[in-house]
Amino acid sequence: MDRLEGMSIVLAVVEAGSLSAAARRHKMPLATVSRKVSELEAHLRTKLFNRSSRALVPTEAGCSYIAAAKRIIADVAEAERAASGEYATPRGELSVSAPFAFGRLHLVPVLAEFAVTYPEVDVRLDLLDRPANLLEEHVDVALRIGTLADSSLIAIRIGEIRRMLCASPAYLKSRGTPRSLDDLSKHDCISFVPLQSPAEWTFKKDQTDYVVPVRSRLVLNHLESTCDAARCGMGIATVFSYQVAESVKSGELALLLQDFEPPPIPVSLVYPPNRFMPVKLRAFLDFALPRLKARIADLPKRAAPRGRAGPALSP
């Protein structure tokens, strides 16, 4: 039997969660996938999966075999890339992952330049509002926003972003500009529900937390639409600096109550450790790092303190 093929099918079964899903992924008949798994189990003289009508769960021996198979398949793929010249000349597919809004606004322009400079590298960009599992999803490099969890990944810090309050000049002209947190209760607010409560917003200054009751005239579950609503004059919104850089520069949006911004959020590029870094990845890092750092450095920043911004609510 072809043991590498058997390993690949077992890994596909684990990743897909079932024999039928693995069959669709490999474009094989279900009976063929089931037979190859059974043949591998017979060859190993052990059971890899506990099967039921509802689930396919690896046995203890199966878990050990799956971990070893992942390493073996990765080593074979690495050897093939080395033989094909991928470690000598930037070529092949580069898989990149990034958060949706940041990737669309700031990473895509850099990738467009990269593609022109390196015509033999094809890029696959996955825009995801969740951290990709680089090893399981075969991602070469990912852009991460936020504090990184301890892991075996190599991380390169490229800057930081801020969370800011903003509103359109037209809205502020009609309703006035808030000078303190107390003033927010008199305004229409736009809440992005994964980030904040529609009934109260939390702020921080000098290590003190302030909880502010607000009236959310619009509640959204889409980050970019929050910025769109603010530009349309619907009220005051909480946004990220990378979303509104151009709108702030053009005067479409004004920043508010910057003394109460939360601490900045780090932005990093992460990639798995590799004995032999593919030249396509090294080329991308060398190309993208200075450009992404420059773009982040150009984002709106917190204004210099100008004394206390009016009376604040009690913490």
mmCIF file of N, CA and C in Angstrom, residues 163-173 176-179 184 227 230-233 235-240 244-258 261 300-301 303 306:
data_model
loop_
_atom_site.group_PDB
_atom_site.id
_atom_site.type_symbol
_atom_site.label_atom_id
_atom_site.label_comp_id
_atom_site.label_asym_id
_atom_site.label_seq_id
_atom_site.Cartn_x
_atom_site.Cartn_y
_atom_site.Cartn_z
ATOM 1 N N ARG A 163 -7.806 52.364 19.415
ATOM 2 C CA ARG A 163 -9.267 52.377 19.366
ATOM 3 C C ARG A 163 -9.712 53.788 19.706
ATOM 4 N N MET A 164 -10.548 54.386 18.854
ATOM 5 C CA MET A 164 -10.847 55.804 18.951
ATOM 6 C C MET A 164 -12.341 56.073 18.853
ATOM 7 N N LEU A 165 -12.772 57.209 19.414
ATOM 8 C CA LEU A 165 -14.128 57.712 19.224
ATOM 9 C C LEU A 165 -14.109 58.714 18.075
ATOM 10 N N CYS A 166 -15.130 58.684 17.237
ATOM 11 C CA CYS A 166 -15.175 59.636 16.134
ATOM 12 C C CYS A 166 -16.620 59.952 15.765
ATOM 13 N N ALA A 167 -16.778 61.045 15.037
ATOM 14 C CA ALA A 167 -18.075 61.447 14.489
ATOM 15 C C ALA A 167 -17.814 62.369 13.314
ATOM 16 N N SER A 168 -18.819 62.556 12.486
ATOM 17 C CA SER A 168 -18.665 63.439 11.329
ATOM 18 C C SER A 168 -18.792 64.900 11.758
ATOM 19 N N PRO A 169 -18.121 65.823 11.063
ATOM 20 C CA PRO A 169 -18.276 67.253 11.375
ATOM 21 C C PRO A 169 -19.729 67.717 11.288
ATOM 22 N N ALA A 170 -20.499 67.157 10.350
ATOM 23 C CA ALA A 170 -21.908 67.557 10.221
ATOM 24 C C ALA A 170 -22.686 67.190 11.476
ATOM 25 N N TYR A 171 -22.449 65.978 12.000
ATOM 26 C CA TYR A 171 -23.137 65.571 13.234
ATOM 27 C C TYR A 171 -22.733 66.489 14.389
ATOM 28 N N LEU A 172 -21.442 66.751 14.528
ATOM 29 C CA LEU A 172 -20.956 67.574 15.637
ATOM 30 C C LEU A 172 -21.476 69.010 15.528
ATOM 31 N N LYS A 173 -21.631 69.485 14.310
ATOM 32 C CA LYS A 173 -22.160 70.842 14.133
ATOM 33 C C LYS A 173 -23.605 70.923 14.614
ATOM 34 N N GLY A 176 -23.267 69.348 18.706
ATOM 35 C CA GLY A 176 -22.219 69.788 19.615
ATOM 36 C C GLY A 176 -21.149 68.719 19.794
ATOM 37 N N THR A 177 -19.963 69.158 20.238
ATOM 38 C CA THR A 177 -18.835 68.251 20.444
ATOM 39 C C THR A 177 -18.735 67.875 21.919
ATOM 40 N N PRO A 178 -18.745 66.579 22.244
ATOM 41 C CA PRO A 178 -18.611 66.174 23.653
ATOM 42 C C PRO A 178 -17.233 66.550 24.198
ATOM 43 N N ARG A 179 -17.227 67.171 25.387
ATOM 44 C CA ARG A 179 -15.974 67.578 26.015
ATOM 45 C C ARG A 179 -15.607 66.678 27.193
ATOM 46 N N LEU A 184 -21.520 62.219 26.676
ATOM 47 C CA LEU A 184 -21.924 61.163 25.743
ATOM 48 C C LEU A 184 -23.385 60.770 25.932
ATOM 49 N N CYS A 227 -18.084 52.392 10.704
ATOM 50 C CA CYS A 227 -17.407 53.584 10.155
ATOM 51 C C CYS A 227 -18.289 54.276 9.127
ATOM 52 N N ALA A 230 -20.887 56.344 10.872
ATOM 53 C CA ALA A 230 -20.319 57.566 11.445
ATOM 54 C C ALA A 230 -20.085 58.608 10.358
ATOM 55 N N ARG A 231 -19.575 58.183 9.222
ATOM 56 C CA ARG A 231 -19.353 59.130 8.117
ATOM 57 C C ARG A 231 -20.662 59.728 7.622
ATOM 58 N N CYS A 232 -21.736 58.945 7.707
ATOM 59 C CA CYS A 232 -23.051 59.429 7.270
ATOM 60 C C CYS A 232 -23.707 60.368 8.286
ATOM 61 N N GLY A 233 -23.079 60.572 9.440
ATOM 62 C CA GLY A 233 -23.604 61.509 10.421
ATOM 63 C C GLY A 233 -24.627 60.930 11.369
ATOM 64 N N GLY A 235 -24.049 59.456 14.235
ATOM 65 C CA GLY A 235 -23.714 59.580 15.641
ATOM 66 C C GLY A 235 -22.242 59.345 15.896
ATOM 67 N N ILE A 236 -21.927 59.037 17.172
ATOM 68 C CA ILE A 236 -20.550 58.824 17.626
ATOM 69 C C ILE A 236 -20.275 57.328 17.643
ATOM 70 N N ALA A 237 -19.130 56.937 17.086
ATOM 71 C CA ALA A 237 -18.800 55.520 16.985
ATOM 72 C C ALA A 237 -17.410 55.257 17.551
ATOM 73 N N THR A 238 -17.202 54.035 18.014
ATOM 74 C CA THR A 238 -15.878 53.561 18.395
ATOM 75 C C THR A 238 -15.290 52.805 17.211
ATOM 76 N N VAL A 239 -14.104 53.215 16.783
ATOM 77 C CA VAL A 239 -13.490 52.636 15.584
ATOM 78 C C VAL A 239 -12.017 52.351 15.870
ATOM 79 N N PHE A 240 -11.377 51.678 14.930
ATOM 80 C CA PHE A 240 -9.934 51.453 15.006
ATOM 81 C C PHE A 240 -9.217 52.407 14.060
ATOM 82 N N VAL A 244 -10.044 54.325 9.784
ATOM 83 C CA VAL A 244 -10.486 55.696 9.520
ATOM 84 C C VAL A 244 -9.351 56.638 9.159
ATOM 85 N N ALA A 245 -8.180 56.098 8.830
ATOM 86 C CA ALA A 245 -7.026 56.954 8.546
ATOM 87 C C ALA A 245 -7.345 57.970 7.458
ATOM 88 N N GLU A 246 -7.883 57.506 6.340
ATOM 89 C CA GLU A 246 -8.156 58.416 5.222
ATOM 90 C C GLU A 246 -9.284 59.385 5.571
ATOM 91 N N SER A 247 -10.298 58.919 6.296
ATOM 92 C CA SER A 247 -11.423 59.786 6.653
ATOM 93 C C SER A 247 -11.000 60.896 7.609
ATOM 94 N N VAL A 248 -10.068 60.586 8.505
ATOM 95 C CA VAL A 248 -9.567 61.615 9.423
ATOM 96 C C VAL A 248 -8.717 62.631 8.661
ATOM 97 N N LYS A 249 -7.870 62.140 7.745
ATOM 98 C CA LYS A 249 -7.032 63.051 6.957
ATOM 99 C C LYS A 249 -7.877 63.981 6.092
ATOM 100 N N SER A 250 -8.945 63.435 5.515
ATOM 101 C CA SER A 250 -9.780 64.232 4.613
ATOM 102 C C SER A 250 -10.757 65.139 5.352
ATOM 103 N N GLY A 251 -10.916 64.915 6.646
ATOM 104 C CA GLY A 251 -11.856 65.718 7.419
ATOM 105 C C GLY A 251 -13.259 65.153 7.455
ATOM 106 N N GLU A 252 -13.466 63.950 6.903
ATOM 107 C CA GLU A 252 -14.791 63.323 6.960
ATOM 108 C C GLU A 252 -15.175 62.930 8.378
ATOM 109 N N LEU A 253 -14.167 62.632 9.202
ATOM 110 C CA LEU A 253 -14.410 62.243 10.583
ATOM 111 C C LEU A 253 -13.483 63.027 11.511
ATOM 112 N N ALA A 254 -13.988 63.349 12.695
ATOM 113 C CA ALA A 254 -13.192 64.022 13.718
ATOM 114 C C ALA A 254 -13.047 63.095 14.920
ATOM 115 N N LEU A 255 -11.868 63.084 15.539
ATOM 116 C CA LEU A 255 -11.611 62.249 16.706
ATOM 117 C C LEU A 255 -12.025 62.978 17.975
ATOM 118 N N LEU A 256 -12.549 62.217 18.954
ATOM 119 C CA LEU A 256 -13.130 62.799 20.163
ATOM 120 C C LEU A 256 -12.550 62.167 21.424
ATOM 121 N N LEU A 257 -12.478 62.932 22.495
ATOM 122 C CA LEU A 257 -12.153 62.435 23.838
ATOM 123 C C LEU A 257 -10.939 61.505 23.836
ATOM 124 N N GLN A 258 -9.874 61.961 23.197
ATOM 125 C CA GLN A 258 -8.703 61.093 23.044
ATOM 126 C C GLN A 258 -7.990 60.800 24.359
ATOM 127 N N GLU A 261 -8.759 57.188 25.517
ATOM 128 C CA GLU A 261 -8.517 56.019 24.657
ATOM 129 C C GLU A 261 -7.902 54.885 25.471
ATOM 130 N N PRO A 300 -3.784 57.571 12.356
ATOM 131 C CA PRO A 300 -4.062 58.607 13.366
ATOM 132 C C PRO A 300 -3.545 58.194 14.732
ATOM 133 N N LYS A 301 -2.975 59.166 15.444
ATOM 134 C CA LYS A 301 -2.407 58.900 16.753
ATOM 135 C C LYS A 301 -3.139 59.711 17.816
ATOM 136 N N ALA A 303 -3.726 62.435 20.407
ATOM 137 C CA ALA A 303 -3.243 63.807 20.524
ATOM 138 C C ALA A 303 -2.492 63.985 21.833
ATOM 139 N N ARG A 306 -3.789 67.791 26.839
ATOM 140 C CA ARG A 306 -3.967 69.244 26.967
ATOM 141 C C ARG A 306 -4.683 69.570 28.279
#
